[in-house]
């Protein structure tokens, strides 16, 4: 039996373990991405390892999330990152250059490589045949230093694509359809590998849209082959020399398979407030909307904005609607300007904003209470827009633009105009004035890293205690995202490099009293439902609770990256052996896990929790390997790595 793409790439990068689904493997990482709100912590971890220059093929830090420099703390973060990048051998993409994933696609991604990013949408470049994953900053820092990235060998799902997308159905609708079928945790422990005749009907940007939003399935990553279509794209953007063919063997085996007929895909919408709450656009038609956004790493490219321009050409944005677009790359915007398409958007009343994540992460365009937003982006978790009771719908750029003109959610097939071509730019200059290369070594040695007052060393936890005892500080239901745990938005993002201040905002939009209560009780436990910690890779959703004294999280199931982050920061992740016990624990209950240190060290897979308040006990599972147990015992991966440095 031949190999699929996942196995080929992983085999070529394997440094530890066996490629058996579920078993842990260590791989070498070629490409690294960090950004301005996870990157400050990742950079500090990297500095703490005292390795000098990065030891991977290419690394870039993107100033893309908190771009407006709305406060001095925000600007200090950018100054720190740009000076550290030059010194340590890392590219720096200036604020406004665009969203990291798109810039990485355009300048650095090489088919057949492995990539690790301190951002959950790193699988974006899977659309070019790169095996790319999101991870917490500490894991990324280790890979920057040339250390292996550890993951559980994923099961590989063959997604067999047939047919061709009908007019007005887009790549965004393909991934929404995957979410409709599989749900937000349907990709846990899996790689989705897209194969079949339908692959050849999709251009690189469409493939990328599908892989990018595979993050919302909770997948390890998603992958397309790198073929002559990829080669043609790389030629047009001036990077044919980086092209390599990446394909599965004709007789490749897979762990599972599914069929998607592209011809049967129709325009879809995700209703508030989870990306898997997907229905055909007909079921949302007529909903009056106040705001429309097209942008983010999923929908901000030339292809999407070109479609917007074609739809709004000669029309006007509805008087009751604010329509804003965030391009995902300034180079793409430059091409749209050259071709007059930018003018079409401006003339129709579209606000063309900076090339940044922007409103996708709650920076700008925060809806007022009661407003409805339709956004061609990837996430609509409650509160993520900056309004705690928000109602955000997700769609393709085409549905969004048509709706912005109509003032209500609209099926674009009813516009009576030809569907926009899904077209990529015919060229893109590689000479990007917003990309700053690292300093050459002799000069780098003399450079000083600028550390403003807001760049505060990351706190580390002490070794795991003999026993754990504390109150349940909060008890939550299913699908709690890291946006619920550690919210974003420009008010809060400026403290990403200042954990003591950031910690004040933990669960702020769910329960504003959380931080005060956690401090008053001297820490305790969090109780969650299934898919706990879905969404972003932000390790701050573990570091800040750890700083407040959270010692354990008990949930029905965890999302992949958050689970790794909890372990990395010394918080014990436990799952209910009987999920029904979730209902038998409430906020305020006093819990005790005696003799936990010895049991974790001895390899126990189940622990007994005493609910002191109720006089009951219940069992929890701790599915941890030896390495993860050692991290927990040491007080987290940073503490462990200090004791066992990479050489
Ligand atoms: C997101 O989309 O939530 C973010 C902001 O890009 C995060 C990264 C972060 O919180 O720093 C992600 O997806 O990992
Ligand atoms: Fe930025 Fe949004 Fe993409 Fe996250 S999902 S990288 S915030 S554009």
XYZ file of C-alpha atoms and ligand atoms in Angstrom:
669
model
C 0.000 0.000 0.000
C 1.345 3.432 -0.959
C 1.584 6.571 1.151
C -0.776 9.500 1.448
C 0.687 13.036 1.525
C 0.561 13.283 5.303
C 2.649 10.152 5.784
C 5.144 11.172 3.101
C 5.798 14.584 4.621
C 5.829 13.338 8.204
C 8.164 10.457 7.359
C 10.619 12.892 5.777
C 10.559 15.019 8.952
C 10.262 12.328 11.636
C 12.778 12.558 14.482
C 10.977 10.566 17.171
C 8.263 7.917 17.501
C 6.299 5.642 15.183
C 3.699 6.804 12.685
C 0.812 4.885 14.243
C -2.409 6.917 14.623
C -2.735 8.189 18.182
C 0.919 7.553 19.096
C 3.131 10.519 19.784
C 5.672 11.538 17.155
C 8.293 14.297 17.064
C 8.961 16.113 13.786
C 11.426 18.667 12.525
C 9.859 21.982 11.522
C 10.979 23.911 8.417
C 8.858 27.073 8.510
C 7.787 29.124 11.535
C 5.118 31.832 11.799
C 4.477 33.952 14.836
C 2.481 37.163 15.103
C 2.164 40.278 17.202
C -0.210 38.921 19.854
C 1.169 35.418 20.346
C 4.655 36.348 19.204
C 5.736 38.479 22.149
C 5.386 35.518 24.509
C 6.892 33.095 21.947
C 9.834 35.448 21.451
C 10.367 35.732 25.218
C 10.319 31.925 25.524
C 12.828 31.701 22.680
C 15.082 34.262 24.372
C 14.834 32.324 27.643
C 16.334 29.294 25.852
C 19.459 31.363 25.046
C 20.051 29.763 21.669
C 20.985 32.866 19.709
C 19.645 32.623 16.157
C 16.664 30.549 15.046
C 17.435 27.060 13.757
C 14.708 26.468 11.184
C 14.688 27.120 7.426
C 12.629 30.297 7.666
C 10.843 32.167 10.438
C 8.719 35.274 10.195
C 6.899 37.414 12.732
C 3.846 39.170 11.350
C 2.569 42.451 12.760
C -0.977 41.638 11.735
C -3.439 41.393 14.615
C -3.129 44.561 16.653
C -1.927 46.817 13.897
C -3.295 50.267 14.688
C -0.867 50.952 17.568
C -3.844 52.209 19.566
C -1.808 52.425 22.766
C 1.836 52.682 23.702
C 1.774 49.092 24.929
C 0.670 47.974 21.479
C 3.494 49.937 19.829
C 6.026 48.632 22.346
C 5.093 45.085 21.360
C 5.842 45.898 17.712
C 9.167 47.534 18.563
C 10.177 44.555 20.705
C 9.239 42.087 17.974
C 10.916 43.964 15.139
C 14.205 44.398 17.002
C 14.223 40.829 18.314
C 13.402 39.503 14.834
C 16.359 41.271 13.229
C 18.700 40.017 15.918
C 17.576 36.381 16.044
C 17.361 35.684 12.302
C 13.629 36.178 11.768
C 11.794 38.151 9.076
C 9.566 41.010 10.284
C 6.370 41.909 8.438
C 5.492 45.467 9.362
C 2.021 46.292 10.689
C -0.206 46.787 7.657
C 1.662 44.324 5.421
C -1.286 41.982 5.732
C -2.364 38.902 7.640
C 0.508 36.528 8.348
C -1.040 33.457 6.750
C -1.580 35.203 3.421
C 1.871 36.831 3.402
C 3.457 33.515 4.309
C 1.590 31.904 1.396
C 2.827 34.589 -0.970
C 6.476 34.738 0.169
C 7.657 31.751 2.166
C 5.498 28.608 1.968
C 7.191 25.719 0.128
C 5.241 22.590 -0.853
C 6.426 19.500 1.026
C 7.633 21.482 4.048
C 6.405 21.284 7.617
C 5.281 24.540 9.223
C 4.345 25.487 12.765
C 2.634 28.726 13.677
C 1.585 30.368 16.898
C -1.823 30.787 15.331
C -4.591 28.257 14.787
C -5.082 29.111 11.107
C -1.559 28.031 10.165
C -3.092 25.087 8.181
C -3.912 27.807 5.587
C -0.834 26.857 3.546
C -1.970 23.223 3.484
C -3.617 24.466 0.282
C -0.106 24.512 -1.233
C 0.913 21.086 0.078
C 2.606 22.287 3.283
C 1.985 20.199 6.411
C 1.181 23.171 8.646
C -0.170 23.239 12.195
C -1.108 25.751 14.843
C 0.432 25.450 18.309
C 0.969 27.369 21.522
C 3.843 29.870 21.661
C 6.019 27.658 23.821
C 5.877 24.751 21.364
C 6.639 27.166 18.541
C 9.582 28.650 20.451
C 11.099 25.184 20.892
C 10.752 24.579 17.140
C 12.368 27.975 16.465
C 15.320 26.642 18.400
C 15.439 23.539 16.203
C 13.745 21.271 18.752
C 11.103 18.771 17.623
C 7.392 19.482 17.615
C 5.474 16.678 19.307
C 2.013 15.718 18.121
C -0.220 12.686 18.164
C 0.056 10.934 14.823
C -3.235 11.928 13.203
C -5.664 9.666 11.409
C -5.766 10.661 7.728
C -9.195 11.194 6.174
C -9.461 11.037 2.396
C -11.911 13.691 1.239
C -12.791 12.644 -2.286
C -13.888 15.673 -4.296
C -15.954 15.189 -7.442
C -17.809 17.602 -9.711
C -17.342 21.350 -10.021
C -18.670 24.190 -7.880
C -21.833 25.747 -9.362
C -21.992 29.494 -9.975
C -22.171 31.435 -6.657
C -20.988 28.439 -4.608
C -17.487 28.973 -3.288
C -14.637 27.318 -1.441
C -15.995 28.922 1.738
C -19.217 26.987 1.199
C -17.203 23.754 0.866
C -15.679 24.210 4.310
C -19.017 25.348 5.760
C -20.476 22.115 4.351
C -17.696 20.135 6.075
C -18.602 21.925 9.325
C -22.300 21.234 8.778
C -21.569 17.535 8.373
C -18.839 16.992 10.948
C -19.295 19.697 13.602
C -16.728 21.851 15.392
C -14.894 18.926 16.969
C -15.337 16.530 14.025
C -11.704 16.905 13.003
C -10.123 16.086 16.358
C -7.001 13.961 15.825
C -7.469 14.029 12.040
C -5.903 15.397 8.889
C -8.262 16.049 5.982
C -6.508 15.240 2.727
C -8.405 16.444 -0.350
C -8.113 14.198 -3.418
C -10.085 13.253 -6.521
C -11.050 14.923 -9.788
C -12.637 17.917 -8.022
C -9.191 19.043 -6.813
C -8.233 20.148 -10.320
C -11.275 22.443 -10.520
C -10.031 24.519 -7.572
C -7.309 27.141 -7.777
C -4.732 27.577 -5.013
C -6.608 30.346 -3.190
C -9.771 28.225 -3.102
C -7.805 25.261 -1.736
C -6.300 27.578 0.837
C -9.712 28.840 1.956
C -10.758 25.238 2.625
C -7.569 24.362 4.534
C -7.571 27.616 6.489
C -11.006 27.060 7.959
C -10.338 23.382 8.598
C -9.159 24.871 11.906
C -12.835 25.256 12.826
C -13.240 21.473 12.544
C -10.623 21.071 15.264
C -8.440 19.185 12.763
C -4.695 18.758 13.160
C -4.419 20.161 9.639
C -5.834 19.938 6.100
C -3.904 19.292 2.895
C -4.145 19.549 -0.879
C -1.552 18.149 -3.275
C 0.948 20.495 -4.894
C 0.376 20.047 -8.639
C 0.733 21.956 -11.891
C -1.997 24.362 -10.720
C 0.152 25.135 -7.671
C 3.145 25.504 -9.947
C 1.335 27.958 -12.202
C 0.275 30.015 -9.172
C 3.827 30.071 -7.821
C 5.121 31.099 -11.247
C 2.682 34.018 -11.385
C 3.784 35.275 -7.977
C 7.458 34.907 -8.903
C 8.281 31.808 -6.832
C 8.373 28.921 -9.272
C 11.815 27.964 -7.949
C 10.167 26.988 -4.630
C 7.643 24.668 -6.263
C 7.796 20.925 -5.700
C 5.297 18.270 -6.615
C 3.575 16.777 -3.585
C 1.093 14.001 -4.202
C -0.251 10.812 -2.704
C 0.760 7.469 -4.203
C -1.974 6.116 -6.503
C -2.552 3.206 -4.109
C -2.299 5.302 -0.940
C -4.142 4.041 2.124
C -6.223 6.233 4.452
C -7.734 5.752 7.894
C -11.144 6.983 6.808
C -12.792 8.522 3.789
C -15.704 10.737 2.767
C -17.211 12.047 -0.465
C -17.964 15.653 -1.340
C -19.701 16.429 -4.627
C -18.703 19.998 -5.387
C -21.591 20.209 -7.827
C -24.061 19.822 -4.949
C -22.594 22.618 -2.807
C -24.873 25.625 -2.350
C -24.306 28.996 -0.652
C -24.385 28.431 3.115
C -24.498 30.570 6.238
C -23.358 29.804 9.804
C -25.897 31.200 12.252
C -24.805 32.761 15.563
C -22.726 31.736 17.500
C -20.583 28.789 16.382
C -19.010 28.137 12.978
C -20.701 24.726 12.729
C -24.214 26.127 13.073
C -24.579 25.925 9.291
C -27.761 26.215 7.189
C -28.494 26.927 3.497
C -28.619 30.672 2.834
C -32.375 30.329 2.184
C -32.919 29.707 5.907
C -31.320 33.020 6.863
C -32.633 35.099 3.950
C -34.297 38.335 4.894
C -32.540 38.782 8.261
C -31.895 42.513 8.565
C -28.227 43.266 9.115
C -26.375 46.336 10.362
C -22.788 45.445 9.559
C -21.053 43.433 6.861
C -17.397 42.447 6.811
C -15.284 40.701 4.203
C -11.763 39.867 5.285
C -9.697 37.709 7.649
C -7.202 35.060 6.619
C -10.123 33.049 5.205
C -11.747 35.623 2.934
C -9.473 38.668 2.603
C -7.478 37.723 -0.488
C -7.431 39.270 -3.962
C -9.880 36.563 -5.108
C -12.482 37.486 -2.501
C -12.119 41.246 -2.813
C -12.303 40.996 -6.564
C -15.621 39.183 -6.167
C -16.839 41.961 -3.851
C -15.843 44.614 -6.418
C -17.691 42.770 -9.160
C -20.855 42.529 -7.077
C -20.930 46.138 -5.849
C -19.860 47.633 -9.192
C -22.410 50.279 -10.143
C -24.406 49.623 -6.942
C -24.447 51.150 -3.453
C -24.104 49.755 0.024
C -27.538 49.848 1.700
C -28.077 53.025 3.780
C -28.565 51.032 7.014
C -25.419 48.920 6.560
C -21.751 49.589 7.309
C -19.729 47.450 4.910
C -16.004 47.152 5.550
C -13.336 44.973 4.016
C -9.980 44.036 5.517
C -7.621 42.877 2.747
C -5.400 40.028 3.883
C -2.371 41.259 1.957
C -1.240 44.742 1.007
C 0.239 43.317 -2.202
C -3.208 41.998 -3.128
C -4.649 45.441 -2.418
C -1.985 46.975 -4.656
C -3.094 44.717 -7.523
C -6.761 45.538 -6.935
C -5.835 49.231 -7.059
C -3.881 48.841 -10.302
C -6.841 47.115 -11.900
C -9.374 49.746 -10.823
C -11.260 47.281 -8.616
C -10.462 49.239 -5.486
C -12.165 52.245 -7.067
C -15.306 50.187 -7.691
C -15.502 49.302 -4.002
C -14.846 52.832 -2.782
C -17.408 54.257 -5.218
C -20.059 51.862 -3.906
C -19.494 53.001 -0.316
C -17.348 50.133 0.942
C -14.884 51.070 3.708
C -11.553 49.628 2.660
C -9.567 49.191 5.856
C -5.941 48.345 6.522
C -4.616 44.907 5.593
C -4.972 43.359 9.054
C -7.058 40.890 11.081
C -8.956 43.907 12.419
C -12.581 43.268 13.302
C -12.052 39.489 13.029
C -10.396 39.687 16.434
C -12.532 42.492 17.814
C -10.208 45.357 16.866
C -12.629 47.930 15.446
C -16.238 47.727 14.273
C -17.502 46.391 17.577
C -21.270 46.026 17.079
C -23.629 47.885 19.403
C -25.996 45.795 21.524
C -28.789 44.315 19.430
C -26.972 44.738 16.102
C -26.605 41.878 13.650
C -23.416 41.339 11.635
C -22.776 39.217 8.588
C -19.096 38.443 8.202
C -17.102 36.601 5.545
C -14.589 35.425 8.156
C -14.072 32.153 10.045
C -15.312 32.486 13.627
C -18.463 33.803 15.289
C -17.964 32.713 18.894
C -20.139 34.770 21.216
C -18.377 37.958 22.242
C -15.473 37.649 19.794
C -16.568 40.782 17.936
C -16.130 42.761 21.157
C -19.873 42.859 22.011
C -20.673 40.225 24.584
C -24.190 39.545 23.291
C -23.282 39.792 19.606
C -25.102 38.028 16.766
C -22.599 37.255 14.035
C -23.452 35.230 10.922
C -20.710 33.751 8.697
C -20.836 33.399 4.915
C -18.856 33.607 1.687
C -17.693 36.987 0.411
C -20.311 36.743 -2.332
C -23.238 36.318 0.080
C -21.779 39.107 2.239
C -21.453 41.605 -0.629
C -24.902 40.831 -2.023
C -26.392 41.255 1.453
C -24.541 44.531 2.064
C -26.276 45.984 -0.977
C -29.697 44.575 -0.081
C -29.551 45.349 3.663
C -30.769 41.843 4.499
C -29.149 38.419 4.179
C -29.557 37.614 0.510
C -29.077 34.630 -1.761
C -26.703 36.061 -4.383
C -28.134 33.756 -7.043
C -31.144 36.080 -7.079
C -29.075 39.127 -8.094
C -29.471 38.301 -11.753
C -25.824 39.027 -12.549
C -23.075 36.611 -13.585
C -21.230 35.043 -10.635
C -17.778 36.559 -10.063
C -14.916 34.496 -11.434
C -12.862 32.939 -8.653
C -9.755 34.623 -9.937
C -6.281 34.926 -8.454
C -3.935 37.833 -9.211
C -2.112 37.517 -12.522
C 1.090 38.712 -10.802
C 2.399 39.718 -7.381
C 5.710 41.475 -6.826
C 8.063 39.525 -4.555
C 9.876 42.726 -3.648
C 7.634 43.646 -0.707
C 8.530 46.944 1.024
C 6.753 45.791 4.198
C 8.979 42.738 4.715
C 12.187 43.364 6.649
C 14.866 40.660 6.423
C 16.843 39.548 9.481
C 20.197 41.217 10.071
C 23.268 39.282 8.938
C 25.066 37.541 11.806
C 27.948 39.913 12.596
C 25.589 42.905 12.625
C 22.945 40.949 14.554
C 25.382 40.286 17.388
C 25.678 44.046 17.984
C 21.922 44.758 17.882
C 20.004 45.539 21.075
C 16.473 44.234 21.586
C 14.160 47.108 22.607
C 12.154 46.037 25.648
C 9.503 48.544 26.708
C 7.864 48.564 30.128
C 4.992 46.415 28.872
C 7.314 43.524 28.008
C 7.063 41.702 31.322
C 8.737 38.295 31.904
C 6.282 35.397 31.664
C 5.485 33.902 35.083
C 6.202 30.220 35.646
C 4.340 27.861 37.970
C 6.050 25.833 40.689
C 6.231 22.017 40.515
C 2.972 20.070 40.774
C 1.747 19.888 44.394
C 1.374 16.578 46.279
C -2.408 17.011 46.333
C -4.801 19.483 44.701
C -7.559 21.204 46.621
C -9.700 24.147 45.619
C -13.080 25.482 44.623
C -14.750 25.152 41.258
C -14.290 28.745 40.124
C -16.613 28.418 37.158
C -18.689 25.591 35.647
C -19.391 25.844 31.924
C -21.166 24.004 29.090
C -19.980 22.732 25.688
C -17.900 24.506 23.007
C -16.219 27.065 25.255
C -13.655 28.790 23.029
C -10.409 30.444 23.969
C -12.190 33.712 23.115
C -14.450 33.000 26.097
C -11.511 32.087 28.333
C -9.086 34.850 27.368
C -10.930 37.482 25.316
C -9.233 39.676 22.717
C -10.110 43.145 21.331
C -7.732 46.104 21.368
C -8.389 46.992 25.051
C -7.158 43.590 26.158
C -4.688 42.609 23.419
C -2.237 45.285 24.506
C -1.537 43.190 27.607
C -0.571 39.981 25.776
C 3.044 40.588 26.857
C 2.027 41.551 30.405
C 0.395 38.532 32.059
C -0.381 40.126 35.469
C -2.516 42.750 33.716
C -3.936 40.366 31.135
C -5.094 37.946 33.843
C -7.634 40.512 35.071
C -9.663 39.774 31.925
C -9.884 35.966 32.138
C -13.529 34.958 31.370
C -14.325 38.668 31.455
C -17.170 38.453 28.923
C -18.668 35.326 30.494
C -18.314 36.285 34.147
C -16.618 39.629 34.924
C -16.130 38.509 38.559
C -13.958 35.511 37.619
C -10.496 37.038 38.166
C -11.474 38.605 41.485
C -13.004 35.350 42.690
C -9.999 33.281 41.604
C -7.635 35.564 43.514
C -9.872 35.620 46.594
C -10.064 31.808 46.680
C -6.344 31.382 45.992
C -7.057 29.585 42.712
C -9.016 26.390 42.072
C -10.578 24.399 39.238
C -12.444 25.104 35.998
C -15.202 22.742 34.860
C -16.066 22.593 31.154
C -18.118 20.561 28.681
C -17.069 19.031 25.371
C -14.660 20.717 22.903
C -13.346 22.872 25.763
C -10.806 25.439 24.488
C -11.818 25.323 20.810
C -10.632 28.063 18.484
C -7.403 29.948 18.778
C -3.928 28.742 19.689
C -3.434 31.489 22.280
C -1.459 29.962 25.131
C -2.585 32.987 27.135
C -5.830 31.055 27.717
C -3.670 28.729 29.842
C -0.980 31.110 31.155
C -3.386 33.699 32.555
C -5.610 31.170 34.398
C -2.417 29.515 35.697
C -1.298 32.930 36.984
C -4.651 33.231 38.816
C -3.995 29.896 40.523
C -6.049 27.520 38.364
C -4.518 24.079 38.985
C -6.806 21.802 36.970
C -9.503 21.807 34.301
C -12.103 19.027 34.278
C -14.035 18.791 31.001
C -15.927 16.298 28.856
C -13.327 16.712 26.069
C -10.624 19.193 25.081
C -9.684 20.855 21.796
C -6.214 19.871 20.552
C -4.124 23.033 20.905
C -5.645 24.149 24.184
C -5.019 20.721 25.698
C -1.325 21.007 24.801
C -1.229 24.542 26.201
C -2.709 23.479 29.548
C -0.047 20.800 29.907
C 2.682 23.208 28.783
C 1.692 25.592 31.571
C 1.334 22.989 34.302
C -2.475 22.881 34.566
C -3.748 19.292 34.916
C -6.305 18.498 32.169
C -8.830 15.859 33.227
C -11.879 14.406 31.483
C -14.960 13.054 33.254
C -14.870 9.224 33.152
C -18.679 9.402 33.196
C -19.776 12.524 31.254
C -22.958 12.618 33.347
C -20.817 13.689 36.336
C -20.486 17.071 34.613
C -24.001 17.867 35.858
C -23.077 16.899 39.426
C -20.422 19.585 39.914
C -21.260 23.248 40.373
C -19.459 26.506 40.821
C -18.399 26.870 44.453
C -18.006 23.119 45.130
C -14.783 22.330 46.988
C -12.807 19.598 45.194
C -9.825 17.590 46.351
C -7.512 15.214 44.467
C -5.257 13.605 47.082
C -1.840 12.227 46.199
C -2.020 13.578 42.666
C 1.699 14.099 42.148
C 2.634 10.538 42.925
C -0.209 9.163 40.811
C 0.655 11.280 37.769
C 4.291 10.290 38.086
C 3.357 6.619 38.405
C 1.386 6.744 35.139
C -2.134 6.592 36.599
C -4.748 6.945 33.859
C -7.621 7.617 36.220
C -7.860 9.749 39.364
C -10.533 10.038 42.022
C -11.859 13.507 42.736
C -13.540 14.148 46.088
C -16.338 16.663 46.006
C -15.928 17.809 49.622
C -18.975 20.096 49.505
C -21.326 17.309 48.396
C -19.603 14.404 50.133
C -19.316 12.484 46.830
C -16.493 11.220 44.617
C -16.163 10.881 40.860
C -13.529 9.521 38.484
C -11.571 11.531 35.933
C -9.253 10.337 33.183
C -5.751 11.670 32.627
C -4.656 10.476 29.176
C -1.057 11.635 29.294
C 2.191 10.255 27.932
C 5.490 10.251 29.837
C 6.703 13.542 28.374
C 3.449 15.300 29.281
C 3.561 13.853 32.793
C 7.102 15.199 33.212
C 5.980 18.650 32.095
C 3.162 18.641 34.660
C 5.455 17.443 37.444
C 7.991 20.183 36.651
C 5.313 22.906 36.606
C 5.084 23.144 32.825
C 7.174 22.840 29.716
C 9.175 26.035 30.291
C 10.256 24.841 33.714
C 11.027 21.416 32.226
C 12.972 22.856 29.277
C 15.067 25.006 31.614
C 16.102 21.842 33.428
C 16.628 19.928 30.122
C 17.932 22.534 27.634
C 18.046 22.013 23.840
C 21.635 21.998 22.592
C -7.703 34.016 16.358
O -8.139 33.921 15.212
O -8.380 33.773 17.368
C -6.266 34.469 16.555
C -6.299 35.790 17.182
O -5.632 34.572 15.311
C -5.569 33.428 17.423
C -4.234 33.806 17.861
C -4.200 34.607 19.127
O -5.146 34.630 19.905
O -3.172 35.217 19.356
C -5.469 32.045 16.774
O -6.279 31.717 15.954
O -4.614 31.255 17.184
Fe -6.348 37.017 12.143
Fe -8.885 36.362 12.234
Fe -7.187 34.886 10.823
Fe -7.071 34.866 13.507
S -8.750 34.178 12.227
S -5.333 35.034 12.061
S -7.646 36.989 13.970
S -7.753 37.016 10.450
